[in-house]
Coordinates of C-alpha atoms and ligand atoms in Angstrom, one line a residue:
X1 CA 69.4 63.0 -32.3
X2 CA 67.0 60.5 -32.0
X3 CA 65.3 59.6 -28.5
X4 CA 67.0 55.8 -28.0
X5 CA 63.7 53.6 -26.1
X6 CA 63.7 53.9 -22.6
X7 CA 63.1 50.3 -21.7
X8 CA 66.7 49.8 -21.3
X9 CA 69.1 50.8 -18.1
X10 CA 71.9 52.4 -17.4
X11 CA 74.0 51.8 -14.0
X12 CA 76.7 53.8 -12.3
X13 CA 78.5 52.3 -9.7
X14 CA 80.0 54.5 -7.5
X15 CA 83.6 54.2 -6.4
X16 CA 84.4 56.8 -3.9
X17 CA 88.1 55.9 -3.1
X18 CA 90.9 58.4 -4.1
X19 CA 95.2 58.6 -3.8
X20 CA 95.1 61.7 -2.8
X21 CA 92.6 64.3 -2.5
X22 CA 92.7 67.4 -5.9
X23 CA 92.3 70.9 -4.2
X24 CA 89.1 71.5 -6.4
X25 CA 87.6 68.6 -5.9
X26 CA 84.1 68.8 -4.8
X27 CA 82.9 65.1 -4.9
X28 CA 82.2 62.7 -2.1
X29 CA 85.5 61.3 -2.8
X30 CA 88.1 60.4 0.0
X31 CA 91.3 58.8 0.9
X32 CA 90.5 55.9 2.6
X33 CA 92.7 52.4 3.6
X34 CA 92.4 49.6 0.9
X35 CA 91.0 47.6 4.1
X36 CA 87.3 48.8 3.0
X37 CA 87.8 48.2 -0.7
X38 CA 86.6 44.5 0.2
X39 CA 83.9 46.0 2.6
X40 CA 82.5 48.4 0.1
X41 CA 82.3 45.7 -2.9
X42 CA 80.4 43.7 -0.2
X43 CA 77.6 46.3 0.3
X44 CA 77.6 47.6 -3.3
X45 CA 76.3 43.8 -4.4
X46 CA 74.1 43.6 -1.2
X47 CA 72.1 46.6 -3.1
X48 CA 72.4 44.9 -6.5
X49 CA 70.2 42.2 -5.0
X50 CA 68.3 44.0 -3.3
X51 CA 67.9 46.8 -6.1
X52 CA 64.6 45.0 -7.9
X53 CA 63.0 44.6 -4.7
X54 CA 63.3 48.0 -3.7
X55 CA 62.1 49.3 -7.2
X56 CA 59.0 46.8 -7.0
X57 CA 58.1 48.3 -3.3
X58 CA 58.1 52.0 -4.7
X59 CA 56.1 51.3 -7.7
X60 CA 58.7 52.1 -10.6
X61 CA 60.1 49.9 -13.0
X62 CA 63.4 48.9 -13.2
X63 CA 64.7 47.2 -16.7
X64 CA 66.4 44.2 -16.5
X65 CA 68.3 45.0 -19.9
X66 CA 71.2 47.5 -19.1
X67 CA 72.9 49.2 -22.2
X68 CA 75.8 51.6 -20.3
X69 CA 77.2 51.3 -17.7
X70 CA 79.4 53.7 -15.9
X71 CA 81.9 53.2 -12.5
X72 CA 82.7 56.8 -11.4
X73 CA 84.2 58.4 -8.4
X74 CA 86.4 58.4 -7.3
X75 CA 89.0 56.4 -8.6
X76 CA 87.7 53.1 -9.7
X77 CA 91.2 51.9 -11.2
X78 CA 92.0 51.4 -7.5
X79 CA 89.8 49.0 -6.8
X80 CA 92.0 45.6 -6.7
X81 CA 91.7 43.7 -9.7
X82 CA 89.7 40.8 -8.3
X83 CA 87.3 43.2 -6.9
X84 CA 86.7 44.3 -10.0
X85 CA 86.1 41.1 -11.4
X86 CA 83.7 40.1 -8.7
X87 CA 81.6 43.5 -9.1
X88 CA 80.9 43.1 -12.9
X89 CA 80.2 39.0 -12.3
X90 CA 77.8 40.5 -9.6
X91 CA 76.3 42.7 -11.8
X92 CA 76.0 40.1 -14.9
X93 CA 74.1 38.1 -12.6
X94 CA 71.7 41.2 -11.5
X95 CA 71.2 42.2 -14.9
X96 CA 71.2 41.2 -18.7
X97 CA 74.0 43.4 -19.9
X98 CA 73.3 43.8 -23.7
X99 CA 76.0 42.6 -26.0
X100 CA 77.0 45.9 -27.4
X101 CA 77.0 47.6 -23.9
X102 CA 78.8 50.6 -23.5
X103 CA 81.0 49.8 -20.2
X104 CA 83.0 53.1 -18.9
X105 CA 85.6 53.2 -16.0
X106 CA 86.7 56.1 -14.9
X107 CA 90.9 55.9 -14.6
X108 CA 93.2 58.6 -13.2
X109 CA 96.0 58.6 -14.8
X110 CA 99.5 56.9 -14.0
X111 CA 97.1 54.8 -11.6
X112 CA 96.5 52.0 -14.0
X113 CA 98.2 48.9 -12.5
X114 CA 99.2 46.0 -15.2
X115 CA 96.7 43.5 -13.4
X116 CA 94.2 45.9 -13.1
X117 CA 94.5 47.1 -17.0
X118 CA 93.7 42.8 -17.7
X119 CA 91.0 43.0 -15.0
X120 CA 88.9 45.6 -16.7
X121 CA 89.4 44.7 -20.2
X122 CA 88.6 40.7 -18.8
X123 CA 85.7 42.3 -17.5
X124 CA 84.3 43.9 -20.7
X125 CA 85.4 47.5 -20.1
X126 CA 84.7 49.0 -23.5
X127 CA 85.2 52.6 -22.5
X128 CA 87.9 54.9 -20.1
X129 CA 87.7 58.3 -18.9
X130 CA 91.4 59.8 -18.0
X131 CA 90.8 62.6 -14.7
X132 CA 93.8 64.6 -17.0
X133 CA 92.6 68.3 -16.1
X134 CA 95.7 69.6 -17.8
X135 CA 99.0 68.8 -19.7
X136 CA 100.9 71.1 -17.9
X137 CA 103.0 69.3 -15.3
X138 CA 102.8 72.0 -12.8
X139 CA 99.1 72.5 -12.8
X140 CA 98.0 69.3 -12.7
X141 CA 101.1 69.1 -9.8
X142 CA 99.3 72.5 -7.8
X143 CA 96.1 70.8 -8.0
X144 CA 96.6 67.6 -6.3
X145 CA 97.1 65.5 -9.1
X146 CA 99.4 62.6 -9.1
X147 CA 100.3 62.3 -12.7
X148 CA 102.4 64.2 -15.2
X149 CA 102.2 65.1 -19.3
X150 CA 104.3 61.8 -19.8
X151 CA 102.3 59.4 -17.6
X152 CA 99.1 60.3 -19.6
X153 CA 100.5 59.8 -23.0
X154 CA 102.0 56.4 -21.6
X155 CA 98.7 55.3 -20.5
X156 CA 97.0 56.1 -23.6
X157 CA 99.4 53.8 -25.3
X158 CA 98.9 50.6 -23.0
X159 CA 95.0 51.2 -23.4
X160 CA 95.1 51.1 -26.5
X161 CA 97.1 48.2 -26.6
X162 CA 94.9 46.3 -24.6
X163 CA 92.0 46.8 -27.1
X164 CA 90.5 49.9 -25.2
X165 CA 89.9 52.2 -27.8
X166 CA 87.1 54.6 -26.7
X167 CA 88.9 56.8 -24.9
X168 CA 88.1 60.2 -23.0
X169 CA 90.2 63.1 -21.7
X170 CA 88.9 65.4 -19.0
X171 CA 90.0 69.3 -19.1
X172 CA 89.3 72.0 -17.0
X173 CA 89.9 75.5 -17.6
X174 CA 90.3 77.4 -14.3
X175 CA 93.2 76.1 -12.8
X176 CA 95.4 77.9 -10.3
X177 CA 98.3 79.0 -12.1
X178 CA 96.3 78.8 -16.0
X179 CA 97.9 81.0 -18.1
X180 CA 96.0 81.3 -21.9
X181 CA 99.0 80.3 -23.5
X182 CA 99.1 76.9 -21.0
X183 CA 95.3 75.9 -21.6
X184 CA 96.7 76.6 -25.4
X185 CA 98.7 74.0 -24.9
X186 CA 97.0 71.8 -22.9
X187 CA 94.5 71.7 -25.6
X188 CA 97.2 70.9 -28.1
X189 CA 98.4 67.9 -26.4
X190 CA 94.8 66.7 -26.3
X191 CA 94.1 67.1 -30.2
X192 CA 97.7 65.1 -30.6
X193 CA 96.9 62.2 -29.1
X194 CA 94.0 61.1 -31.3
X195 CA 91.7 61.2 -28.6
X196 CA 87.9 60.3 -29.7
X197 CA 86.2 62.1 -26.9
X198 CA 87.0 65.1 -24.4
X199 CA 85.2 66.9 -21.6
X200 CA 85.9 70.4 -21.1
X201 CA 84.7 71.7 -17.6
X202 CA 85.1 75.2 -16.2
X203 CA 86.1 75.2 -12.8
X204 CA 83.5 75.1 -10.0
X205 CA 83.8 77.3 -7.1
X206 CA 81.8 76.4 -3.9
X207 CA 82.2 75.3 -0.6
X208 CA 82.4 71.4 -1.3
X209 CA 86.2 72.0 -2.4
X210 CA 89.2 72.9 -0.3
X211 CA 90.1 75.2 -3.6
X212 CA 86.6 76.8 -3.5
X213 CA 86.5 77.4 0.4
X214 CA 89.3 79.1 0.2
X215 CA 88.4 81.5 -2.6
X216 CA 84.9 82.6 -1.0
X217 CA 87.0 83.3 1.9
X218 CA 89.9 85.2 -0.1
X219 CA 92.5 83.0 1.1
X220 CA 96.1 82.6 -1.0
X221 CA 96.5 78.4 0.3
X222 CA 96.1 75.7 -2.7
X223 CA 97.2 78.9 -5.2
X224 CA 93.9 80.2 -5.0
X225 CA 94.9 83.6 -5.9
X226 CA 96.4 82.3 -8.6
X227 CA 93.0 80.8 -10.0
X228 CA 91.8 82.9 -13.4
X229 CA 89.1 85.1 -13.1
X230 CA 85.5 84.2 -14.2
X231 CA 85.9 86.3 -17.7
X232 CA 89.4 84.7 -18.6
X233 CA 88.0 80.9 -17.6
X234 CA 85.1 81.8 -20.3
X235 CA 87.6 82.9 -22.9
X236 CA 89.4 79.6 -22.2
X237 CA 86.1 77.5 -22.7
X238 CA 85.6 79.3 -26.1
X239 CA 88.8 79.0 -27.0
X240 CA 88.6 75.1 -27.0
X241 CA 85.2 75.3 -28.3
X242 CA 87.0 77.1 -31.8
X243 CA 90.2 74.0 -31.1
X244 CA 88.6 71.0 -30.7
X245 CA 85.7 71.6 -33.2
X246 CA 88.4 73.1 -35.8
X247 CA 88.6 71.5 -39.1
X248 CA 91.8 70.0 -40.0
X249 CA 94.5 67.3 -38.9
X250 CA 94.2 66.5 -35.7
X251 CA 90.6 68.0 -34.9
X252 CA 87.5 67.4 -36.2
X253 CA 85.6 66.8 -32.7
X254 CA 82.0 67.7 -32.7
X255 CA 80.2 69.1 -29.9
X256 CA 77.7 67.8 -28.7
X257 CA 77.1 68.8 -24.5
X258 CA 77.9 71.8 -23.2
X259 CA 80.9 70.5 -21.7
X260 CA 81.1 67.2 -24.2
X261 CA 83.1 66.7 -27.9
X262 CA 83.4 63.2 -29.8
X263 CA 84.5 62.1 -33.0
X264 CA 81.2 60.7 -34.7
X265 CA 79.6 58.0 -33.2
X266 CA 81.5 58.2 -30.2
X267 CA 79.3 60.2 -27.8
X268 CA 79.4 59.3 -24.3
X269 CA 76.2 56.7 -24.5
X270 CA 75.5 56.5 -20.7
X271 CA 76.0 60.5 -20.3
X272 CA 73.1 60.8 -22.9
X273 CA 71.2 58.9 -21.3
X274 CA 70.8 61.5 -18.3
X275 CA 69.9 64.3 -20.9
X276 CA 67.8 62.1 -22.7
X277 CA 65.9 61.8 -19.4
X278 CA 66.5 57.6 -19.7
X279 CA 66.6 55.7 -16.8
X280 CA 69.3 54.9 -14.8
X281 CA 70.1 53.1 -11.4
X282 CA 72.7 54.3 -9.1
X283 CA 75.0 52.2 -6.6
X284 CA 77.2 52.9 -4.2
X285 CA 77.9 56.2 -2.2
X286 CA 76.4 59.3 -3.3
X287 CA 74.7 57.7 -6.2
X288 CA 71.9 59.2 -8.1
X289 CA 68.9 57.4 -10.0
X290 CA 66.2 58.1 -11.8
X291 CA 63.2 55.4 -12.1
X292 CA 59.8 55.6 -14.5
X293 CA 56.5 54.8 -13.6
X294 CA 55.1 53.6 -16.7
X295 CA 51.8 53.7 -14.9
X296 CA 52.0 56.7 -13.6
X297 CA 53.7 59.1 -16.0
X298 CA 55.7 60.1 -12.5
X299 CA 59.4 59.6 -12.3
X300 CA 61.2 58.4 -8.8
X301 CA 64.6 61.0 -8.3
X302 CA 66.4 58.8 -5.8
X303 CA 70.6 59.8 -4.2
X304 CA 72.3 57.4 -1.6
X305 CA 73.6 58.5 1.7
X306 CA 77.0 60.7 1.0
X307 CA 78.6 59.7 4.3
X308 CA 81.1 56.2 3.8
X309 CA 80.3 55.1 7.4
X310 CA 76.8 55.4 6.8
X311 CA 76.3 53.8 3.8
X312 CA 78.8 50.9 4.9
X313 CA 77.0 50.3 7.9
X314 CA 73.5 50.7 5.9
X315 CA 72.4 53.4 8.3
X316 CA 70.8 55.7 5.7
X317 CA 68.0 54.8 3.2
X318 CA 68.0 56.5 0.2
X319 CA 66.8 60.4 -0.4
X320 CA 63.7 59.9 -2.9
X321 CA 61.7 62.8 -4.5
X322 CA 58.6 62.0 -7.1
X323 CA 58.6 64.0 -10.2
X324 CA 55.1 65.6 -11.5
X325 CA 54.5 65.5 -15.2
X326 CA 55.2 69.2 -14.6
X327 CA 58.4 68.4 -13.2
X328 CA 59.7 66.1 -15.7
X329 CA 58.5 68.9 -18.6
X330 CA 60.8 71.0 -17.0
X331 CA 63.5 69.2 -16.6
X332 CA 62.8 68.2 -19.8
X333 CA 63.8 71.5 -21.0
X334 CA 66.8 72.4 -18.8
X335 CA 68.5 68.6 -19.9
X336 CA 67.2 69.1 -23.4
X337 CA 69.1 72.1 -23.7
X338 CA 72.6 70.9 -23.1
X339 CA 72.6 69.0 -25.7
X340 CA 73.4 70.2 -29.0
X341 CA 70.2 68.5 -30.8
X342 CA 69.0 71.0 -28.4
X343 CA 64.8 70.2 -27.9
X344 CA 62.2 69.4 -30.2
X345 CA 58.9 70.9 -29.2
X346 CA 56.8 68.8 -30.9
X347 CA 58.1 65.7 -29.4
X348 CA 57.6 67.3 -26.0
X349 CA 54.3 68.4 -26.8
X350 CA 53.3 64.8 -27.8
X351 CA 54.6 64.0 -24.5
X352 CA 53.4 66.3 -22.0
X353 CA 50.5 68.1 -23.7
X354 CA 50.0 71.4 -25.8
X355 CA 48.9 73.0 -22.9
X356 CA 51.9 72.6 -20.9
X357 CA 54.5 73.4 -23.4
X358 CA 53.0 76.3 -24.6
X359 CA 54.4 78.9 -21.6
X360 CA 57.8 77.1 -22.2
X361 CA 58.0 78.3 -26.0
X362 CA 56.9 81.5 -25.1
X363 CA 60.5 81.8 -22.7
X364 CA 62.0 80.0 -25.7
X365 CA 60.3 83.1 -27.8
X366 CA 62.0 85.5 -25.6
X367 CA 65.1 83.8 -24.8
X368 CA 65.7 84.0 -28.6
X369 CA 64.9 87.2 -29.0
X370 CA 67.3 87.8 -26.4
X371 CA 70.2 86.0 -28.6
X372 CA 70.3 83.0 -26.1
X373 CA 68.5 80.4 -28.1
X374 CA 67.8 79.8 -31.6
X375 CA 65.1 78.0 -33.3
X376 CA 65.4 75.5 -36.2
X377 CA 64.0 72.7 -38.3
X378 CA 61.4 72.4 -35.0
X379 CA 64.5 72.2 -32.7
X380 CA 64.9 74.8 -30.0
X381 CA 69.1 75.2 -28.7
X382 CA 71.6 76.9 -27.1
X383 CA 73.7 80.2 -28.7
X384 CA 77.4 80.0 -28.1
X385 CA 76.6 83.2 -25.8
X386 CA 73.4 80.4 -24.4
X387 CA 76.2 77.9 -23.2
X388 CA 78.3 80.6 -21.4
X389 CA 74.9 81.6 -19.7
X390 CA 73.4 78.2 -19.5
X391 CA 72.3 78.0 -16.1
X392 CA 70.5 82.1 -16.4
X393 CA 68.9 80.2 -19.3
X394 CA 67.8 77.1 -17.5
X395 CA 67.1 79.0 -14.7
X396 CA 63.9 80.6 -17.0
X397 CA 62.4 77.0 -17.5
X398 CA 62.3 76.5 -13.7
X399 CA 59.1 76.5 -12.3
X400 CA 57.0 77.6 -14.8
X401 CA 54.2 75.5 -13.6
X402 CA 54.0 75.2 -9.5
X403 CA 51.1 73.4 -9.6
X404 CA 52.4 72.0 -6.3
X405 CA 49.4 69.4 -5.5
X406 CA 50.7 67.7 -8.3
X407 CA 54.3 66.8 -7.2
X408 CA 52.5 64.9 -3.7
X409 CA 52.5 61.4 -4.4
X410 CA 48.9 60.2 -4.0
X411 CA 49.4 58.4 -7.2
X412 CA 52.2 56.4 -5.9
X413 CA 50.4 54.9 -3.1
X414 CA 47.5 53.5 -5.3
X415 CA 49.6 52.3 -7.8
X416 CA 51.9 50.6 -4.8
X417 CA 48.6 49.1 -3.1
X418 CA 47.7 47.8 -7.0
X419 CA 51.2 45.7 -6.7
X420 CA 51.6 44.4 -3.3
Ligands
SF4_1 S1 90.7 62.0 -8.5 FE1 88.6 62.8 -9.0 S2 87.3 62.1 -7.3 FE2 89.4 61.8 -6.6 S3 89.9 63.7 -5.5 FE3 90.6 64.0 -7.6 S4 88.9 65.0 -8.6 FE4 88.1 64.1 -6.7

């Protein structure tokens, strides 16, 4: 896949409101009164402004041209349809959104109001992501969920018959109550509708979820006993692997993530972008960036505070880390690798030096001999046993060069002094 130039951003806009709270759900997402809907918009186009300003003062650039952009969460549907409005008018004025700009929204389903439906598709929303998890009523039910098999296929339809054509489903294999035969179907609901695009995540267990708490701690509340074991959530993720990417009616969706399937040409453009190592500017709670120094050869990691009151009340500056050349080759790898196109060694030696690649390819080396990876045509990717093991592999490419006084930031500081 070809590296698309890096002079162009990509924004997520992060809406953290939520119906209800899903049992697995390990996002800094919350239930909160439509009363600070109007306060959030407020503060989300108070950092807009103040976004280039901020960029200028730590030294990294920060592309007027913006090519994706994504509002996550969350559930940005629930934003009221003039607040909607007012954010992407906001954001016109910020930026110079590119004709051909791919503009996601993040919907959970049977939470599409009529007004709000004319309010995105007014406000060029190209793109939507459904938060489906699963076609079987009582899962999605046992998980939180507020929709069922009917609302989803009802939604698809008005969508689409708005113009909204680029559509995504979200899947996860793991839920409590999961039975092979019910991700089975699941999946075969999915390959029904037409859908140009699906995620398939395996659950997540960790303390961030209510699900995931009560697991490590061997609890039975939100069905957690009911959850499928580590071996049978694998199976399930293969077994969409061998569904979606089936040839014949219906199928036909390519992989191309880990976790990510499309119909050609329909690849999600701004979740690239974060593999490709492109840059990207994140707004709103709990929102990620990551800013080049084309001076510098540096890169500025950035997250926003993860606590509503805080970041209403602008308590909390952002969380900012600088990323060595060394850094960024590693991550290089790690990203590179989730993608299907996996990572071309040449390119990253043109980018970060013989040198410094060479220990990488000699993991690669062993990695392959070890059935993980495979090389080809210059390209270096993933097994099918790699992505079950992806983060043992990744975990290989981490810290393969400490050189520590690298990652301080002296470089910053002249280059800020050079500007100001
Ligand atoms: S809708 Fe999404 S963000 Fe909201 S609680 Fe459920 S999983 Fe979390």
């Amino acid at each position: 896949m070809p590296q698309p130039p890096h002079n162009a951003l990509g924004v997520y806009i992060s809406i953290p409101f939520c119906r209800s709270k899903c049992t697995y759900c390990n996002f800094a997402s919350g239930v909160y009164p439509a009363s600070e809907h109007t306060r959030y918009v407020d503060r989300l186009i108070e950092d807009m402004r103040r976004s280039h300003a901020w960029a200028a003062q730590m030294g990294v650039d920060l592309p007027r041209t913006v090519d994706t952009v994504y509002l996550g969460g969350g559930t940005p549907s629930l934003l009221e349809p003039h607040l909607i409005e007012r954010l992407f008018a906001a954001l016109r004025v910020e930026f110079n959104l590119t004709a051909d700009a791919e503009v996601t929204v993040e919907c959970a389903p049977a939470q599409i109001a009529d007004a709000t439906l004319v309010a995105l598709v007014e406000s060029g929303v190209n793109r939507v992501s459904l938060g489906v998890q699963s076609f079987i009523d009582r899962e999605a039910h046992s998980s939180g969920r507020l929709h069922n098999r009917a609302a989803v296929l009802s939604d698809l339809e008005r969508l689409r018959s708005a113009g909204i054509t680029n559509l995504n489903i979200d899947l996860i294999a793991g839920l409590a109550g999961q039975t092979f035969a019910s991700w089975d179907e699941s999946l075969a609901v999915l390959l029904d509708t037409g859908i140009p695009h699906a995620s398939i995540y395996m659950l997540e267990v960790d303390e961030d979820s209510r699900l995931g708490r009560e697991m490590l701690a061997g609890g039975a509340r939100y069905h957690a006993e009911l959850v499928p074991s580590d071996d049978a959530i694998a199976r399930m993720y293969e077994t969409a692997l061998d569904r979606l990417t089936a040839s014949g009616p219906g199928a036909s969706l390519a992989q191309y993530e880990i976790s990510n399937f499309s119909r050609p040409g329909l690849a999600s453009l701004h979740n690239l972008r974060y593999w490709q190592r492109r840059p990207y500017l994140g707004l709103g709670l709990d929102a990620s960036s990551m800013l080049l120094d084309s001076e510098s050869a540096y890169a500025l990691r950035s997250k926003t505070a993860d606590d509503l009151k805080a970041y209403l009340e602008d308590t909390e500056s952002p969380e900012t880390a600088w990323l060595s050349p060394d850094r960024r080759h590693e991550e290089a790898w790690f990203l590179g690798l989730r993608m299907n196109s996996g990572v071309d060694a040449a390119a990253l030696a043109a980018e970060f030096g013989r040198t410094r690649v060479a220990p990488a390819l000699e993991v690669a080396n062993r990695l392959a001999h070890d059935g993980l990876l495979v090389k080809d045509e210059g390209h270096i990717r993933l097994t099918p046993r790699g992505r079950l093991l992806s983060n043992d592999v990744f975990q290989e490419f981490l810290s393969l060069e400490a050189d520590e006084s690298e990652a301080r930031p002296p470089v910053f500081e002249s280059a800020l002094e050079s500007r100001n």
